[in-house]
Tab-separated table of C-alpha atoms and ligand atoms in Angstrom:
chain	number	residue	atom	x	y	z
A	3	UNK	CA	-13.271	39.118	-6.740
A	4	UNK	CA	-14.327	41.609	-4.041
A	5	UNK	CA	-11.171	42.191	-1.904
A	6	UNK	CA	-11.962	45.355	-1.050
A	7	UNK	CA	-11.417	45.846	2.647
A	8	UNK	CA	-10.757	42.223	3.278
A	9	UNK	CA	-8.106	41.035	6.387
A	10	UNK	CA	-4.702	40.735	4.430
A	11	UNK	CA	-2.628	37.602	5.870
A	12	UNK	CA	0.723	38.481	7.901
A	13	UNK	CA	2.125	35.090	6.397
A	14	UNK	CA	3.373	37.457	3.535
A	15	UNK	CA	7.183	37.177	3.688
A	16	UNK	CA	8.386	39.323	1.204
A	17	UNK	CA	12.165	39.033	-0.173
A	18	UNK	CA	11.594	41.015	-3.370
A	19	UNK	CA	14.413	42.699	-2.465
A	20	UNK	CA	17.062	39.504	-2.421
A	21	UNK	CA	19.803	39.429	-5.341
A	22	UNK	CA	21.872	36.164	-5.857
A	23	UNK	CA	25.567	36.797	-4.873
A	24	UNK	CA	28.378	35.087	-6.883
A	25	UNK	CA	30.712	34.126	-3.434
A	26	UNK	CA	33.656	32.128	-4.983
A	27	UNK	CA	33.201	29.579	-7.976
A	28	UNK	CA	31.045	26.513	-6.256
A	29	UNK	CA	27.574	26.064	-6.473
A	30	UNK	CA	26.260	29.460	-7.302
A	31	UNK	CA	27.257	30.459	-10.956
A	32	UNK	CA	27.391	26.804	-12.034
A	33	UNK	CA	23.740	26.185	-10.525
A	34	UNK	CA	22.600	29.609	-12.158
A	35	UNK	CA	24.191	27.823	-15.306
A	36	UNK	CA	22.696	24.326	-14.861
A	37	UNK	CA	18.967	25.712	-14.530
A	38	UNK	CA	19.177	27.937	-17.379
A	39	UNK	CA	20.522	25.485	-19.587
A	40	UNK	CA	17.441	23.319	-19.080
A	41	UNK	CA	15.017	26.569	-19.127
A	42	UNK	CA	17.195	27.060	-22.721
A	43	UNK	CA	16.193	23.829	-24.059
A	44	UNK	CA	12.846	24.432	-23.263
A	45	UNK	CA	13.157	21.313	-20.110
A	46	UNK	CA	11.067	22.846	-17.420
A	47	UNK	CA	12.963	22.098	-14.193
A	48	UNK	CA	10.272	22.748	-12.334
A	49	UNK	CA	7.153	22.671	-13.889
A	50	UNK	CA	4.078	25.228	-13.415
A	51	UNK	CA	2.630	24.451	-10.253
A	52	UNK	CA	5.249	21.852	-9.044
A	53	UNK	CA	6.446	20.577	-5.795
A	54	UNK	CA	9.377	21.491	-5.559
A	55	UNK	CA	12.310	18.989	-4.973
A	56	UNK	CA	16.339	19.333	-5.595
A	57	UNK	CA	17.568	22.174	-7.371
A	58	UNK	CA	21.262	23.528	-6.750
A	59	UNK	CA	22.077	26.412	-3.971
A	60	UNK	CA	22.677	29.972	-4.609
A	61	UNK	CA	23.483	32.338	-1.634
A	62	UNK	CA	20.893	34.775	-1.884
A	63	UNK	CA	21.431	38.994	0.115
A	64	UNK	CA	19.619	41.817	0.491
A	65	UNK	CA	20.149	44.755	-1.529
A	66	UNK	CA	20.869	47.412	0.548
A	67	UNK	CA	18.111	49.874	-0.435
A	68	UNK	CA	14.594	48.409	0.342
A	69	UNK	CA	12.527	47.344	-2.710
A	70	UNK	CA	10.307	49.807	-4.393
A	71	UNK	CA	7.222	48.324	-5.368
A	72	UNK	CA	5.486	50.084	-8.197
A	73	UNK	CA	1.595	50.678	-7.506
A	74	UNK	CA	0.584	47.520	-9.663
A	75	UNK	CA	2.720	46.104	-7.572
A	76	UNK	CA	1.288	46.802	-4.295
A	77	UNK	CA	-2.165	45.750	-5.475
A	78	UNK	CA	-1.037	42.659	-6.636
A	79	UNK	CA	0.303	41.813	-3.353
A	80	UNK	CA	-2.492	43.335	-1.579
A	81	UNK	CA	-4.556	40.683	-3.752
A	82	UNK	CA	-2.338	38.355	-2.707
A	83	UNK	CA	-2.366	38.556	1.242
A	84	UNK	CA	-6.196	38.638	0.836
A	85	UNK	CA	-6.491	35.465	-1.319
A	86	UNK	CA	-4.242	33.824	0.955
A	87	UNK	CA	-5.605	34.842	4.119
A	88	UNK	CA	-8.949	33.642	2.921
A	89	UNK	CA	-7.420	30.092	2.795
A	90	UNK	CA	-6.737	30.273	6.056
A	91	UNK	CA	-10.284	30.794	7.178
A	92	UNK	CA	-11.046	28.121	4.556
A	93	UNK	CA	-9.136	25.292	5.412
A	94	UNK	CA	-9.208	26.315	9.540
A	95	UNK	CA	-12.356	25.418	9.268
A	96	UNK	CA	-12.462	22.254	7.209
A	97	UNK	CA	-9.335	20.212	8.258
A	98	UNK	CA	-9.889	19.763	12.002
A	99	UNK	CA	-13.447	17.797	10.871
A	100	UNK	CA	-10.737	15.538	9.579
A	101	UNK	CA	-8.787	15.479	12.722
A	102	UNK	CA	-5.819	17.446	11.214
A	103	UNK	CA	-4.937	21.241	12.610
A	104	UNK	CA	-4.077	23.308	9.809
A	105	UNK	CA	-0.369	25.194	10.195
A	106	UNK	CA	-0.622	28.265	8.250
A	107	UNK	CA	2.068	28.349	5.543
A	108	UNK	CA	4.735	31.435	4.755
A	109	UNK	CA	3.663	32.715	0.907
A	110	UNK	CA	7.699	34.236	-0.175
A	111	UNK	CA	7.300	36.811	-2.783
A	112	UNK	CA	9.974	37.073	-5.102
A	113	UNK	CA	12.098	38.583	-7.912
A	114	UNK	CA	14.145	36.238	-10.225
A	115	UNK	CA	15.190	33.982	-8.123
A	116	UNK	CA	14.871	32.543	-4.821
A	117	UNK	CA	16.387	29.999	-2.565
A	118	UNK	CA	13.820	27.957	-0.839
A	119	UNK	CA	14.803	24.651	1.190
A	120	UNK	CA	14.234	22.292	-1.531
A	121	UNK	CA	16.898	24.661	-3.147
A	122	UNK	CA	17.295	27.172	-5.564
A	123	UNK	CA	14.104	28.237	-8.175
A	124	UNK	CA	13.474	31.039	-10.920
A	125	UNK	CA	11.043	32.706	-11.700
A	126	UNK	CA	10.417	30.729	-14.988
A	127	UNK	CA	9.658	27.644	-12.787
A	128	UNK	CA	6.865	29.289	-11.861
A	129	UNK	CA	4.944	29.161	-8.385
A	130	UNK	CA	6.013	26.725	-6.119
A	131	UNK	CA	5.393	24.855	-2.698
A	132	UNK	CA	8.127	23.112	-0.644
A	133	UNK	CA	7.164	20.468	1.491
A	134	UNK	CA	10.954	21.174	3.435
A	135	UNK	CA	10.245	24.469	4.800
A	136	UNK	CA	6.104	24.488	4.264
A	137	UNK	CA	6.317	27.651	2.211
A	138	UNK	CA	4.525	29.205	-0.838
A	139	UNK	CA	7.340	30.536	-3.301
A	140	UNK	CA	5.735	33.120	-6.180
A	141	UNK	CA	7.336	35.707	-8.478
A	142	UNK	CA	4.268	38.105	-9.286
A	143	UNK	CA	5.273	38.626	-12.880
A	144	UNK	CA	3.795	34.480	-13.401
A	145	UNK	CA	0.200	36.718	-12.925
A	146	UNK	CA	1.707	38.864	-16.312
A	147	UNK	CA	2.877	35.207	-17.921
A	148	UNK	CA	-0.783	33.822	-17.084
A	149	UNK	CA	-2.588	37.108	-18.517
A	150	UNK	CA	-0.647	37.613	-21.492
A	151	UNK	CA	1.531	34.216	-22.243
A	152	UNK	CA	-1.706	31.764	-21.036
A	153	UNK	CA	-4.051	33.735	-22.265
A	154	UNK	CA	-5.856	33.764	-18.407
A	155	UNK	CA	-6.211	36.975	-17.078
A	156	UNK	CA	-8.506	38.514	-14.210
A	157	UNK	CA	-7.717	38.362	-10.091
A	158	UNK	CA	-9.658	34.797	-10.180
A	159	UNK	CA	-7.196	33.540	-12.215
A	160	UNK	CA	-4.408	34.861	-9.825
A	161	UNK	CA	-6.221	33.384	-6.606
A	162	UNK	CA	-6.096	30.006	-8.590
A	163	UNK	CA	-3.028	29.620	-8.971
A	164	UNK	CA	-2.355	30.398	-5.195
A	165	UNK	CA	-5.033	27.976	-3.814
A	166	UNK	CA	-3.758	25.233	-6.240
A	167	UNK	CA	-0.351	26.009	-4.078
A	168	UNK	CA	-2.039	26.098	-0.790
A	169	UNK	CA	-3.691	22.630	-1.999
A	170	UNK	CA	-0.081	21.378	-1.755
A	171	UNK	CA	0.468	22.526	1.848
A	172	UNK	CA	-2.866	20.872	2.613
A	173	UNK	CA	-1.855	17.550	0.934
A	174	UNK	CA	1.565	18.061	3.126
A	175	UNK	CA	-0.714	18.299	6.300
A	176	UNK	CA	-2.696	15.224	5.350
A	177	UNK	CA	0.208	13.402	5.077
A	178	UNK	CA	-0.540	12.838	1.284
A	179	UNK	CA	2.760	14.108	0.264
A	180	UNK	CA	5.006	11.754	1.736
A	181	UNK	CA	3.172	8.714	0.826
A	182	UNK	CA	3.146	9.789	-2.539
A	183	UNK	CA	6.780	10.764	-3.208
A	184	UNK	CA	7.393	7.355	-1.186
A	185	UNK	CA	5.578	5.716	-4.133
A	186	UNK	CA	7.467	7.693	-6.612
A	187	UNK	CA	10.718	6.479	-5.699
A	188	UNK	CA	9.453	3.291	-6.077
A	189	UNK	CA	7.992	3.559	-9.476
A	190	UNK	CA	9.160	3.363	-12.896
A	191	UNK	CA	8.800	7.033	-14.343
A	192	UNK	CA	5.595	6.291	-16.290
A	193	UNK	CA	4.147	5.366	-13.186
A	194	UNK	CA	5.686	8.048	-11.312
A	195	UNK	CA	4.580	10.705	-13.578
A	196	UNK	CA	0.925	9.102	-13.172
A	197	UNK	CA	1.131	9.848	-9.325
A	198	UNK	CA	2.591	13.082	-9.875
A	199	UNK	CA	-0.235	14.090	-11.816
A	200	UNK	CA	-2.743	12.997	-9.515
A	201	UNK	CA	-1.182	14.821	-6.754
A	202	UNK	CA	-1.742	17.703	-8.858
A	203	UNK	CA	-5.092	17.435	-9.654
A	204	UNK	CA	-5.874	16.630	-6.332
A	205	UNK	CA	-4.428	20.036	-5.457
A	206	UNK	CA	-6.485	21.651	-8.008
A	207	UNK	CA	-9.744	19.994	-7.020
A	208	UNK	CA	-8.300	21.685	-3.221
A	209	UNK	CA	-8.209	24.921	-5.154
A	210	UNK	CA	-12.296	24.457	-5.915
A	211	UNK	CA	-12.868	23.401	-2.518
A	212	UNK	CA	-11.523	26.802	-1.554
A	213	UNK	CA	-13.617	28.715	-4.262
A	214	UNK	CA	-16.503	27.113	-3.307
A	215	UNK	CA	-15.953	28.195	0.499
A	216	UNK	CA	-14.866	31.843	0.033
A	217	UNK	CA	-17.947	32.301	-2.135
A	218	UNK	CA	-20.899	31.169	0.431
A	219	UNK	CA	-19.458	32.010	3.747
A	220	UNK	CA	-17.705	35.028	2.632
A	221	UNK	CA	-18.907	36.276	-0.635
A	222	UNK	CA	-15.412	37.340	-2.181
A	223	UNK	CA	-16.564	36.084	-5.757
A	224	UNK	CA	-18.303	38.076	-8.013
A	225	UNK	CA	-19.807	37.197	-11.439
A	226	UNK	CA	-17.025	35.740	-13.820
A	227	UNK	CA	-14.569	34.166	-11.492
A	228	UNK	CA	-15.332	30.952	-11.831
A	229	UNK	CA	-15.073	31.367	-15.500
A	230	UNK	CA	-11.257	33.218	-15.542
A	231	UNK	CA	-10.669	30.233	-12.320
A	232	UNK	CA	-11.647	27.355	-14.904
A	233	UNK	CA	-9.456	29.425	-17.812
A	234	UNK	CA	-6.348	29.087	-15.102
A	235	UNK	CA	-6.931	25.642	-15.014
A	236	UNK	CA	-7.154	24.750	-18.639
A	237	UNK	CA	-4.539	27.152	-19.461
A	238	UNK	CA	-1.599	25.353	-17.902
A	239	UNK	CA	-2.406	21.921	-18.506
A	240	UNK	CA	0.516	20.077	-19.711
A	241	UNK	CA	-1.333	19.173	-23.092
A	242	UNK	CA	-0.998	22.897	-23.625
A	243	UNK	CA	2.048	23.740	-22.459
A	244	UNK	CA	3.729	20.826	-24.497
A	245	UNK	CA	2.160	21.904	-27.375
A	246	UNK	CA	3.555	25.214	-26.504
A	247	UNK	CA	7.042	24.536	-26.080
A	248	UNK	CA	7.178	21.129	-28.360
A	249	UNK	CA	4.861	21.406	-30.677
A	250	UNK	CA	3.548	18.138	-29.594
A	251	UNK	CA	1.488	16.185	-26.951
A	252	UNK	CA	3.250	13.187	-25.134
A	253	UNK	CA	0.562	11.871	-22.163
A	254	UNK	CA	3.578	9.355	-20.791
A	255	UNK	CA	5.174	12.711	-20.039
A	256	UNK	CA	2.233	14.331	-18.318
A	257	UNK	CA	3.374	15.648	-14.653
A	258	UNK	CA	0.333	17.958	-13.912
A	259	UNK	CA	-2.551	16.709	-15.719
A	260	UNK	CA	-4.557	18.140	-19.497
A	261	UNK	CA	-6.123	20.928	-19.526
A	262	UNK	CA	-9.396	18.752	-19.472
A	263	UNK	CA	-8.285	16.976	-16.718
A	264	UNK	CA	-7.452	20.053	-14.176
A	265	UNK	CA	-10.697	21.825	-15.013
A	266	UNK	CA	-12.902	18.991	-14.218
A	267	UNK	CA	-11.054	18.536	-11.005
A	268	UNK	CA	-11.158	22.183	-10.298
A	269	UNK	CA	-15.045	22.087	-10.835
A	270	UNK	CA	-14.994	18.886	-8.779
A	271	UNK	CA	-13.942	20.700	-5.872
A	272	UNK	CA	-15.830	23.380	-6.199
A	273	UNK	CA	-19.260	21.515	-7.223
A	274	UNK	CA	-18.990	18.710	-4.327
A	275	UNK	CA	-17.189	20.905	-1.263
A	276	UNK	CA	-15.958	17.652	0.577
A	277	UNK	CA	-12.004	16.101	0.863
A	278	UNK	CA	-13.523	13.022	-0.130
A	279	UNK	CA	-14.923	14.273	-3.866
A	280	UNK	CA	-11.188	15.114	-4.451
A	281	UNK	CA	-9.648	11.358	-3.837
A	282	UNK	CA	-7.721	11.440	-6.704
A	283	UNK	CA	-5.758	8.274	-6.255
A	284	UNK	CA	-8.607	6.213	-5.616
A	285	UNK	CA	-10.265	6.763	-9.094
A	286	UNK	CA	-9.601	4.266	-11.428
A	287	UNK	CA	-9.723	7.099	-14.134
A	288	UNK	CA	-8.884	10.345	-13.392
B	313	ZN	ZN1	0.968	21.894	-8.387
């Protein structure tokens, strides 16, 4: 990508420098316990990408000496700001053809652990978005995980992952969310996973939709990014993940879609450039 001299957002709220404190024996240590239990045996709370829901509370404070970021660091979230005031322009411009204003969403950067309104993530999670408080929560060391653990490295593979989160805030906006999580509750979990895994690749067909408008009416991809963009995708598919953590590929457990699946949405998006191409529940097969 060319970020070179690009606006940065000011929707960056940055609590890198937040530690968990252990007030008293409720919640805190036990829900530190709980979640890395699961994370333990290898049950992702919160899987990569997710929407966020429950998790238990942790009282989070600032450390009294501001957070020193190293110079990777900086550039990462310098990367950051630009990618995600470039959605901005992007979906400013396409939701109110729909009849919908878009509300620019927080992105929280984080270390470790953060407490967010649908309650208390880590790191491991990975990125999240939570419909609660319309916010963007990322730990920057998932870009390390998705270079070196996922094998997708490159700035366009960074970007993805934070338009595939932005995706969520737009499907919040549309009022796709709450129709879907209505239908969840409703469901038996086969089904439920099913819609959950639509929602996601409807989020990562948003993420093409935004590739596809940063490069023509801004230029801010250069040769390659599509290719480390469609490596993102396929990377954390759930067929891949499972194999990676089980050894084994269960489809009835699929929450976010095979790697097959998110890539073709991805290209969807980017190929077709309309809401409508990325109508994930109203495809017989996705
Ligand atoms: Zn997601």
């Amino acid at each position: 990508m060319d970020t070179r001299g690009r606006r940065q957002s000011s929707n960056i709220e940055d609590r890198r420098g937040m530690r968990p404190v252990r007030t008293g024996i409720g919640l805190s240590i036990g829900g530190l316990l709980f979640l890395g239990l699961l994370t333990l045996l290898g049950i992702n709370p919160l899987p990569f990408l997710g929407v966020a829901t429950k998790a238990p509370e942790v009282e989070m404070q600032q450390s009294p000496e501001p957070y020193q970021e190293s110079p990777q660091e900086a550039q990462l979230r310098e990367m950051t700001a630009v990618v995600l005031a470039d959605t901005e322009v992007t979906w400013s411009t396409i939701l109110p053809k729909y009849g919908v204003t878009y509300v620019e969403p927080r992105l929280v950067l984080f270390n470790g652990i953060v407490q967010s309104e649908c309650g208390t993530a880590q790191a491991a999670m990975g990125p999240f978005y939570c419909p609660i408080d319309q916010k963007v929560y990322l730990d920057m060391s998932f870009y390390i995980d998705l270079s070196q653990r996922f094998g997708a490295p490159g700035d366009f593979a960074q970007a993805y992952v934070i338009a595939h989160e932005i995706g969520h805030h737009v499907q919040y906006l549309l009022g796709i969310t709450e129709k879907v999580q209505a239908a969840r509750e409703r469901s038996r979990q086969v089904d439920a996973n099913a819609l959950s895994v639509r929602m996601e690749l409807q989020a990562d067909c948003f993420a093409g939709l935004w590739a596809r408008n940063a490069a023509q009416s801004r230029q801010l991809l250069e040769a390659g990014d599509v290719e480390e963009g469609l490596r993102a995708a396929s990377a954390i598919g759930d067929d891949r993940l499972q194999r990676q953590t089980q050894g084994r590929v269960v489809p009835d457990a699929f929450t976010h879609g095979s790697s097959e699946q998110r890539v073709r949405w991805f290209r969807r998006g980017l190929e077709a450039g309309t809401l409508e191409a990325c109508d994930t529940f109203n495809t017989p097969q996705i």
